[in-house]
Coordinates of C-alpha atoms in Angstrom, one line a residue:
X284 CA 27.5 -13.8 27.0
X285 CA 23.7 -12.3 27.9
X286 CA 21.6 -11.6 25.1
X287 CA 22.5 -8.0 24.5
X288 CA 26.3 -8.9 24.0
X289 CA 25.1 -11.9 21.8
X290 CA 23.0 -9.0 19.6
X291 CA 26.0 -6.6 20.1
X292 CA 28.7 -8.5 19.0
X293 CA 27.0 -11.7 16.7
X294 CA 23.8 -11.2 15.1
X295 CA 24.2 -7.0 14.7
X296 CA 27.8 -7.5 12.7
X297 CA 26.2 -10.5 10.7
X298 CA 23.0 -8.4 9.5
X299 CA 25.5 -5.1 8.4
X300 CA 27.4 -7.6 6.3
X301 CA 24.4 -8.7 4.7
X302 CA 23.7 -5.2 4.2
X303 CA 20.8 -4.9 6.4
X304 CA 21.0 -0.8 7.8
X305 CA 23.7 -0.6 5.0
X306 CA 22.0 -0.7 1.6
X307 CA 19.8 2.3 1.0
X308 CA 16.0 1.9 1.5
X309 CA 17.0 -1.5 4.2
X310 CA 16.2 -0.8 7.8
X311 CA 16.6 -2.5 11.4
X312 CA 14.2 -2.5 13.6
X313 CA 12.6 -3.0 17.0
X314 CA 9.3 -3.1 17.2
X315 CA 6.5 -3.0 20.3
X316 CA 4.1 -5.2 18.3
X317 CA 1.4 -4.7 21.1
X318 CA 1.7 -3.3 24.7
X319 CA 0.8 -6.4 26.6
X320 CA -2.8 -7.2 28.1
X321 CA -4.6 -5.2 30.9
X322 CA -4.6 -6.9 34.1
X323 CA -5.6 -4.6 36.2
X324 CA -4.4 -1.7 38.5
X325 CA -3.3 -0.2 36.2
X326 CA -0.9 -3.0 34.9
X327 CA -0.1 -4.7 32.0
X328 CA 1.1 -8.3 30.8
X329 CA 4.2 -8.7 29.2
X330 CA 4.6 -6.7 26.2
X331 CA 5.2 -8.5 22.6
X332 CA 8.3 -6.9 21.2
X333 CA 10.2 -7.7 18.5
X334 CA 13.9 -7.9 18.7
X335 CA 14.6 -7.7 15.2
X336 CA 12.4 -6.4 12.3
X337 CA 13.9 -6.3 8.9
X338 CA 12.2 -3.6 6.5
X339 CA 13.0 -2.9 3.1
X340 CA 11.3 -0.5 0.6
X341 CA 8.9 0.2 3.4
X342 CA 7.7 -3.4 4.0
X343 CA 8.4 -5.5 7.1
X344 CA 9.7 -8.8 5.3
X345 CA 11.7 -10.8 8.1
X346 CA 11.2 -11.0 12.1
X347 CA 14.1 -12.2 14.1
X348 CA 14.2 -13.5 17.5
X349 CA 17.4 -13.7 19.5
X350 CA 18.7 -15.5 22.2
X351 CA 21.9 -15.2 24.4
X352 CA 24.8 -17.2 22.9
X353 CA 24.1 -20.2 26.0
X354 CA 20.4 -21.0 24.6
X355 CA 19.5 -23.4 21.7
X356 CA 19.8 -21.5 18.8
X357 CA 16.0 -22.5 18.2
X358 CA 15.1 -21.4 22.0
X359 CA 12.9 -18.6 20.6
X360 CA 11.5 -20.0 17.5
X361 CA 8.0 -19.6 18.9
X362 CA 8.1 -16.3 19.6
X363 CA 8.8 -15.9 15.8
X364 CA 6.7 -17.5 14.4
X365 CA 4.0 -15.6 16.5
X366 CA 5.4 -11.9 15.8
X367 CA 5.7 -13.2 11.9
X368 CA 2.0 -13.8 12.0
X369 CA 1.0 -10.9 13.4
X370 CA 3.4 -8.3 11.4
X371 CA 2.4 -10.8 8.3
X372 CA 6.3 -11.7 7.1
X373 CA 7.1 -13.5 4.8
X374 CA 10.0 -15.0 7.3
X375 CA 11.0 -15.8 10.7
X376 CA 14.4 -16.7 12.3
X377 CA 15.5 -18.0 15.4
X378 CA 19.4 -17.2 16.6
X379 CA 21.5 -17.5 19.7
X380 CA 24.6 -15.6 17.1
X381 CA 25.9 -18.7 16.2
X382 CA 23.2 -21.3 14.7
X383 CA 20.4 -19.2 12.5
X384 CA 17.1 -20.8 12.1
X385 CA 14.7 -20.0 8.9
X386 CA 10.9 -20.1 8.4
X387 CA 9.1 -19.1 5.5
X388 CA 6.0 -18.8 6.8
X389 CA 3.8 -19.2 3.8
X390 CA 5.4 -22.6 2.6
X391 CA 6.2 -23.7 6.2
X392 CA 9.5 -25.0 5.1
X393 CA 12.2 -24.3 7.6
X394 CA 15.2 -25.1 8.2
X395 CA 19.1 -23.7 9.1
X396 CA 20.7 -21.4 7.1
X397 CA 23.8 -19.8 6.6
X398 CA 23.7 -16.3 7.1
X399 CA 20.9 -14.0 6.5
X400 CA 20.0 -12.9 3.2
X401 CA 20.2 -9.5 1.7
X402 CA 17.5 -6.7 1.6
X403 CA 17.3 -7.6 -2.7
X404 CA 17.3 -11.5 -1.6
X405 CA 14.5 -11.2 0.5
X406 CA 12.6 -8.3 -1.8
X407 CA 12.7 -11.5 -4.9
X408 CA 11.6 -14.0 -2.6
X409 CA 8.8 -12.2 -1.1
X410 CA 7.6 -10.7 -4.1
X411 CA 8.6 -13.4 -7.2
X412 CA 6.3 -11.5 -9.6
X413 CA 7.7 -8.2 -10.5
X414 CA 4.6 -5.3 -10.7
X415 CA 5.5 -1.7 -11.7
X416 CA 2.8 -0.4 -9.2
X417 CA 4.3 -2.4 -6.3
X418 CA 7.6 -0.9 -7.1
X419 CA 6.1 2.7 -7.1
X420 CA 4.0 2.4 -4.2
X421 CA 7.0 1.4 -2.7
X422 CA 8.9 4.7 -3.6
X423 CA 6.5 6.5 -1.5
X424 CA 6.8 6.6 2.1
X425 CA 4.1 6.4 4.6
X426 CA 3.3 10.4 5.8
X427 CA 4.4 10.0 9.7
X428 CA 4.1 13.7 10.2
X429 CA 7.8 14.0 11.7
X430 CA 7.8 11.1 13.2
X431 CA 4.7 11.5 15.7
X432 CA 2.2 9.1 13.5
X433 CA 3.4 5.5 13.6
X434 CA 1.2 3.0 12.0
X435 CA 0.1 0.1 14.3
X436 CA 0.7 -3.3 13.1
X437 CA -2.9 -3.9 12.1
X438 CA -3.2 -0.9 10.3
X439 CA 0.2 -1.4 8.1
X440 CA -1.3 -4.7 7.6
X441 CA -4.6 -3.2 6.3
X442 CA -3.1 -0.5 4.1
X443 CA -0.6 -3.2 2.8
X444 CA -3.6 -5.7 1.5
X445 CA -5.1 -2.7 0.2
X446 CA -1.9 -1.6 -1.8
X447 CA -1.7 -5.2 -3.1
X448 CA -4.7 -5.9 -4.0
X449 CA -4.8 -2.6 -6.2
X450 CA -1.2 -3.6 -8.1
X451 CA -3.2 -6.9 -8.9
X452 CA -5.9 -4.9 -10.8
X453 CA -9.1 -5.5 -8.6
X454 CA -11.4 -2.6 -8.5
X455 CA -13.6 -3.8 -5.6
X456 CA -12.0 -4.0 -2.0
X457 CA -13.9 -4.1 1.2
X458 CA -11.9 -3.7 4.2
X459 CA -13.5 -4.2 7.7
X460 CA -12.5 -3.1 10.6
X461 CA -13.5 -2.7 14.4
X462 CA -14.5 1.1 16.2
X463 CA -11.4 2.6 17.5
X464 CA -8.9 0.4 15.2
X465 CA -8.0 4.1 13.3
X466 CA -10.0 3.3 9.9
X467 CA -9.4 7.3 9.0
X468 CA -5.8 6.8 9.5
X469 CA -5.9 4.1 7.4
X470 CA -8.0 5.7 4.8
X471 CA -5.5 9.0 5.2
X472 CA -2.6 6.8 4.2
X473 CA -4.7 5.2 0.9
X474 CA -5.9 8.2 0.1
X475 CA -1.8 10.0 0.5
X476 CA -0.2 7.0 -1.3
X477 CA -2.7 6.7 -4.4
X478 CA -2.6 11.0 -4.4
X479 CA 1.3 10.5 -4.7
X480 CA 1.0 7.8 -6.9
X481 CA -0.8 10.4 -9.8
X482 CA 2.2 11.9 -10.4
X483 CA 3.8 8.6 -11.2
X484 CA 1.6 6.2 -12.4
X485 CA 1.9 3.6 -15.5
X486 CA -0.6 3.7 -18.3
X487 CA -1.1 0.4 -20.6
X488 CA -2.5 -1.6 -18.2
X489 CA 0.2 -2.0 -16.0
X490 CA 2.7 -1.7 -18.7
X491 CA 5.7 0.5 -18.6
X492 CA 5.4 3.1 -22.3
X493 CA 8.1 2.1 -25.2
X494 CA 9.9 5.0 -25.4
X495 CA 10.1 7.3 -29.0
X496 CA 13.4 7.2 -31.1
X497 CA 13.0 11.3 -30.0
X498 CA 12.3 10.4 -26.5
X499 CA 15.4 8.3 -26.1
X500 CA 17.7 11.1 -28.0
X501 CA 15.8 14.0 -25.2
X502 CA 16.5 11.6 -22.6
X503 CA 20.3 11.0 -23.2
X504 CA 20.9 14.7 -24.4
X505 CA 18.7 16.6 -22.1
X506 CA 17.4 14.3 -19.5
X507 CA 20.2 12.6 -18.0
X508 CA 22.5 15.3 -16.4
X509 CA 25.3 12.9 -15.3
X510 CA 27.6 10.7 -16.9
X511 CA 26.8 7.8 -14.2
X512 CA 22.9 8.1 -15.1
X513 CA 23.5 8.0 -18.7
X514 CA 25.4 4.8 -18.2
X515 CA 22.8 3.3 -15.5
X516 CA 20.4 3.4 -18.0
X517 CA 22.0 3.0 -20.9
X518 CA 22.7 -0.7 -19.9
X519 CA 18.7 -0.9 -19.3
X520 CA 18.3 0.3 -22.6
X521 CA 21.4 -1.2 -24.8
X522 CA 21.3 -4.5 -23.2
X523 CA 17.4 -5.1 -22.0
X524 CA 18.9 -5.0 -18.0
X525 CA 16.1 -4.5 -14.9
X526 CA 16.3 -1.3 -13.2
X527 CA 17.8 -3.5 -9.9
X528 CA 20.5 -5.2 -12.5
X529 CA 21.8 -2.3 -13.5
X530 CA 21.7 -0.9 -10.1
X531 CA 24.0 -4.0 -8.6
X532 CA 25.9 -4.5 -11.2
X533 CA 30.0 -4.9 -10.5
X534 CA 32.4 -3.0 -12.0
X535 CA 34.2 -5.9 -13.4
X536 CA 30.6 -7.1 -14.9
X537 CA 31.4 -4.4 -17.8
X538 CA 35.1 -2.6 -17.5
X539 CA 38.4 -5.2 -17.7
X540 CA 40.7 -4.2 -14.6
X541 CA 42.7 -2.1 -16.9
X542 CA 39.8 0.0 -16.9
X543 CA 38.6 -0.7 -20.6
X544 CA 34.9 -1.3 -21.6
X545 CA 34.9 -5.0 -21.8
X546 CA 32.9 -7.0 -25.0
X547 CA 30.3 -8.4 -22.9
X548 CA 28.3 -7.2 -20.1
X549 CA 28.3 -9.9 -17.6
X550 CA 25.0 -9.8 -15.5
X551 CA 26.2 -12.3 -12.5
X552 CA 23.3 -14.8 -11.6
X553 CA 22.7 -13.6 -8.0
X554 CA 22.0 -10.3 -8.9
X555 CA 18.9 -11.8 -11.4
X556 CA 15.5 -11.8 -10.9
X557 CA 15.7 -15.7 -10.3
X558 CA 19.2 -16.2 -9.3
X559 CA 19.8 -19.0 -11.6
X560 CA 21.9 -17.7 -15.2
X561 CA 24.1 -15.4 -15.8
X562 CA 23.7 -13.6 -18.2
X563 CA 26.5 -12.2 -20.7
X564 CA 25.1 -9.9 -23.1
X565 CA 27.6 -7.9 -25.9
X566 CA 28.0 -4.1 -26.1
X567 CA 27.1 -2.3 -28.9
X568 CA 29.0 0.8 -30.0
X569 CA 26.1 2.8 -29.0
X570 CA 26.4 1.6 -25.3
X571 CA 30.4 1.5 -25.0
X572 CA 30.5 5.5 -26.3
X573 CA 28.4 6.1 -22.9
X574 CA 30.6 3.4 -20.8
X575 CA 33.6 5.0 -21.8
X576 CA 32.6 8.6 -20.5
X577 CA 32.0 7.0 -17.4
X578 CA 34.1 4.9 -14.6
X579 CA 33.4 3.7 -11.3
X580 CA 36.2 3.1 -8.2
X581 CA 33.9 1.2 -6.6
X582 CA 33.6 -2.8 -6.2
X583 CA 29.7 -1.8 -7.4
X584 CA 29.6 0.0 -10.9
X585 CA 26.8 2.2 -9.3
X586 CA 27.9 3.1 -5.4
X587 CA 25.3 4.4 -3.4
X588 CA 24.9 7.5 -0.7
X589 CA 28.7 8.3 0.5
X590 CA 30.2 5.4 -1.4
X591 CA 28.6 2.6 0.7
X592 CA 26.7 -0.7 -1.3
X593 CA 25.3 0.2 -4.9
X594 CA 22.5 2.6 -5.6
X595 CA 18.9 1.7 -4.8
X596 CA 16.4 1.4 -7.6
X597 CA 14.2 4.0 -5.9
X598 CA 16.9 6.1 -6.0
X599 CA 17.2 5.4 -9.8
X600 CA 13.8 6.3 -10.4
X601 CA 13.7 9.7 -8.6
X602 CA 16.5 10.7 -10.9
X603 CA 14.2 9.5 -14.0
X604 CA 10.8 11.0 -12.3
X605 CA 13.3 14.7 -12.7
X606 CA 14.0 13.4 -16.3
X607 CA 10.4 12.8 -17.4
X608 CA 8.7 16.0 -15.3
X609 CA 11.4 17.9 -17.4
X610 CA 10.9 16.5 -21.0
X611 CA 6.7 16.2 -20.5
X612 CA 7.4 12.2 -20.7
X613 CA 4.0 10.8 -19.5
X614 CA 3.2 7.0 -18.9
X615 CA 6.7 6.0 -18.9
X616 CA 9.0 4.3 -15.9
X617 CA 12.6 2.7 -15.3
X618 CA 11.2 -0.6 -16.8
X619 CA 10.5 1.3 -20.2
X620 CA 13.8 1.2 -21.1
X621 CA 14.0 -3.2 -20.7
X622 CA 10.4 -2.9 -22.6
X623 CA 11.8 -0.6 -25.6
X624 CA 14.9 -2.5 -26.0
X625 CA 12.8 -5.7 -26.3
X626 CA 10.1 -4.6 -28.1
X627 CA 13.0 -3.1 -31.0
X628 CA 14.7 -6.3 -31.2
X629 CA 11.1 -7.6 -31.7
X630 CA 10.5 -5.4 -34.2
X631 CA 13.4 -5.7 -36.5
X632 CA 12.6 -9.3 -36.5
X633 CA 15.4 -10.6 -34.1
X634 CA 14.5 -14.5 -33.4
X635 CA 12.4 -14.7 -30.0
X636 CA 14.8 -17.2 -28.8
X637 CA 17.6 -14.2 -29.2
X638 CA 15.5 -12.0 -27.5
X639 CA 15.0 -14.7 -24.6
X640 CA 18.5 -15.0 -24.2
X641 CA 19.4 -11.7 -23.3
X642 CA 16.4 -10.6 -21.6
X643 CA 16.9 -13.3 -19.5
X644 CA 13.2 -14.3 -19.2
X645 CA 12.6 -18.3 -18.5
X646 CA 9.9 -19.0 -21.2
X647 CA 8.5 -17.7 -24.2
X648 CA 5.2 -16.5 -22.7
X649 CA 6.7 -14.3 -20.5
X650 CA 8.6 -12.8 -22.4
X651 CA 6.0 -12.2 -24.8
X652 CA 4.1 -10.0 -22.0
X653 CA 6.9 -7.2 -22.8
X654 CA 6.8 -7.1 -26.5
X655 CA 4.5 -4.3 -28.0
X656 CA 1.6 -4.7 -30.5
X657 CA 0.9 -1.1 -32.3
X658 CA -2.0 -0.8 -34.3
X659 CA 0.5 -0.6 -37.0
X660 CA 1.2 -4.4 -36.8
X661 CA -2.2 -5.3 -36.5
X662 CA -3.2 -3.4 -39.9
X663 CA -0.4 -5.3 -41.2
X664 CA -1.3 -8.7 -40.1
X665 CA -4.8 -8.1 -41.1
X666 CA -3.5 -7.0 -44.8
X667 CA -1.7 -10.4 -45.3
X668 CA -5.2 -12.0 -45.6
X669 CA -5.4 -11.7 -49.5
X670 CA -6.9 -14.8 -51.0
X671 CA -7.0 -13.7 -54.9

């Protein structure tokens, strides 16, 4: 077996069932990472090419080198490693289709594995800290005019550190970079993202808004024109869920196979942030009125375009983007709803370790981060300090 039957009949199966090209916003890729070195006469070295190139949300997260089925599964492990560091990956992976060899290239632990992990597996890992401006930086995709501008590695690079340094709050960024390296490209594609980015961006420092009592009521009346979004969100809202929680949650996580509304909403632990407790959380009458105008077929309580996977969170939030623009909603996004539901819980004095429980958060102090402060509550802390 040469290497492209090993890619057409191993590794290619083994990334769909991971849902690599399957689940929406996940993409496969290879990629001429540089054209090779002139050598005269016209000629070029070798080029460096990239069998695999896993991409998700618009960021290259995983390189994978392949290998016909008769090498050491670990044959081009060097090569990966090289085209990691260049397209800046988080991951590397050596395979001749049958052993699969992992790097994470910013711990240097490596290692076999079982089977390559999922677009949303790889997303948590590579970004552990959530960051709404990450998330809606991501929702807007480079400007390739039709497909003729393709960002070199470099400059996706450059425009990525940029991006990221931005959702961490700095103000002052220097980026340097050589004549004839396309710094106006570069500055075209800041300039388009952060231009987008206007007509989505978070107030509150970073923080999502809490949503009104009137907002919530416009938003499930008005808003929402579909039983399935009312329910999407309605478990981000009724039951504190993340926007990619709700989006790949199972059926069975909240109707009984009879097709009932179950008690509990079971959030499984693989589809958490951390992927270490599920999470069972009860449904309020509120929440099963909106479950039971709604039912899903599907092994995913949300399927995605034509059935296939569950929807993608960027997905989720164009359908709320349509929702705000409508109702004049400013400064709010899909983790509003996690944010509101916390911060009303907070509110009506429900114990923080309650709150902890079903938020799902692993300490106090992070929690604490989503719980809102009005100037309300701080008039009424100061007016307990009576003395007489």
């Amino acid at each position: 077996m040469n290497e492209a039957e090993t890619r057409a009949e191993l590794i290619d199966p083994a990334l769909k069932a991971a849902g690599w090209g399957i689940t929406e916003g996940s993409r496969i890729r290879r990629e001429v990472i540089a054209p090779g070195r002139l050598v005269g006469n016209g000629k070029r070295a070798q080029s460096d090419i990239a069998d695999y190139v896993l991409v998700y949300r618009g960021e290259k997260l995983a390189v994978i080198e392949a290998k016909k089925r008769g090498l050491p599964d670990t044959e081009g492990l060097g090569q990966a490693k090289k085209y990691a560091e260049k397209l800046q990956t988080r991951f590397a992976y050596s395979t001749n289709g049958i052993g699969l060899y992992q790097v994470d290239m910013h711990t240097g632990a490596e290692g076999y594995v079982n089977q390559y992990p999922t677009p949303d597996e790889l997303w948590d890992v590579t970004f552990s800290e959530a960051n709404e401006w990450r998330d809606r930086f991501a929702a807007i995709p480079f400007e390739d005019k039709s497909g003729t501008w393709e960002a070199r590695y470099y400059q996706h690079n450059a425009i990525k550190h940029v991006l990221e340094a931005i959702c961490q709050g700095k103000d002052r960024i220097l980026l340097t970079m050589a004549t004839g390296t396309g710094k106006t490209f570069i500055a075209f594609q800041l300039a388009w993202k952060l231009f987008l980015f206007q007509a989505m961006k978070i107030d509150r420092h970073d923080q999502a808004k809490i949503l009104s009592s009137s907002e919530i009521v416009q938003l499930f009346t008005e808003g929402f024109k579909t039983e399935r979004d009312r329910a999407l969100f309605g478990l981000c809202l009724y039951c504190g869920l993340r926007i990619s929680e709700a989006c790949t949650m199972h059926t069975r996580g909240a109707y009984r196979i009879s097709g009932g509304v179950r008690g509990r909403i079971t959030v499984r632990k693989e589809n958490t942030k951390g992927k270490t407790d599920t999470r069972s959380i009860p449904v309020c009458d509120e929440l099963r009125e909106i479950l039971e105008a709604y039912s899903s077929p599907k092994e995913f309580l949300f399927p995605g375009r034509w059935g296939r996977g569950h929807i993608h969170p960027d997905s989720a939030d164009k359908i709320l983007r349509a929702a705000f623009d409508e109702l004049d909603i400013e400064g709010a996004s899909t983790h509003s709803f996690r944010r509101t539901c916390l911060t009303k819980m907070h509110l009506s004095h429900v114990p923080t370790k309650v709150i902890k429980k079903i938020s799902g958060h692993k300490t106090l102090a992070a929690l604490d981060r989503y719980l809102e402060v009005t100037d309300e509550d701080l008039q009424d802390g100061v007016n307990t300090l009576k003395f007489h």
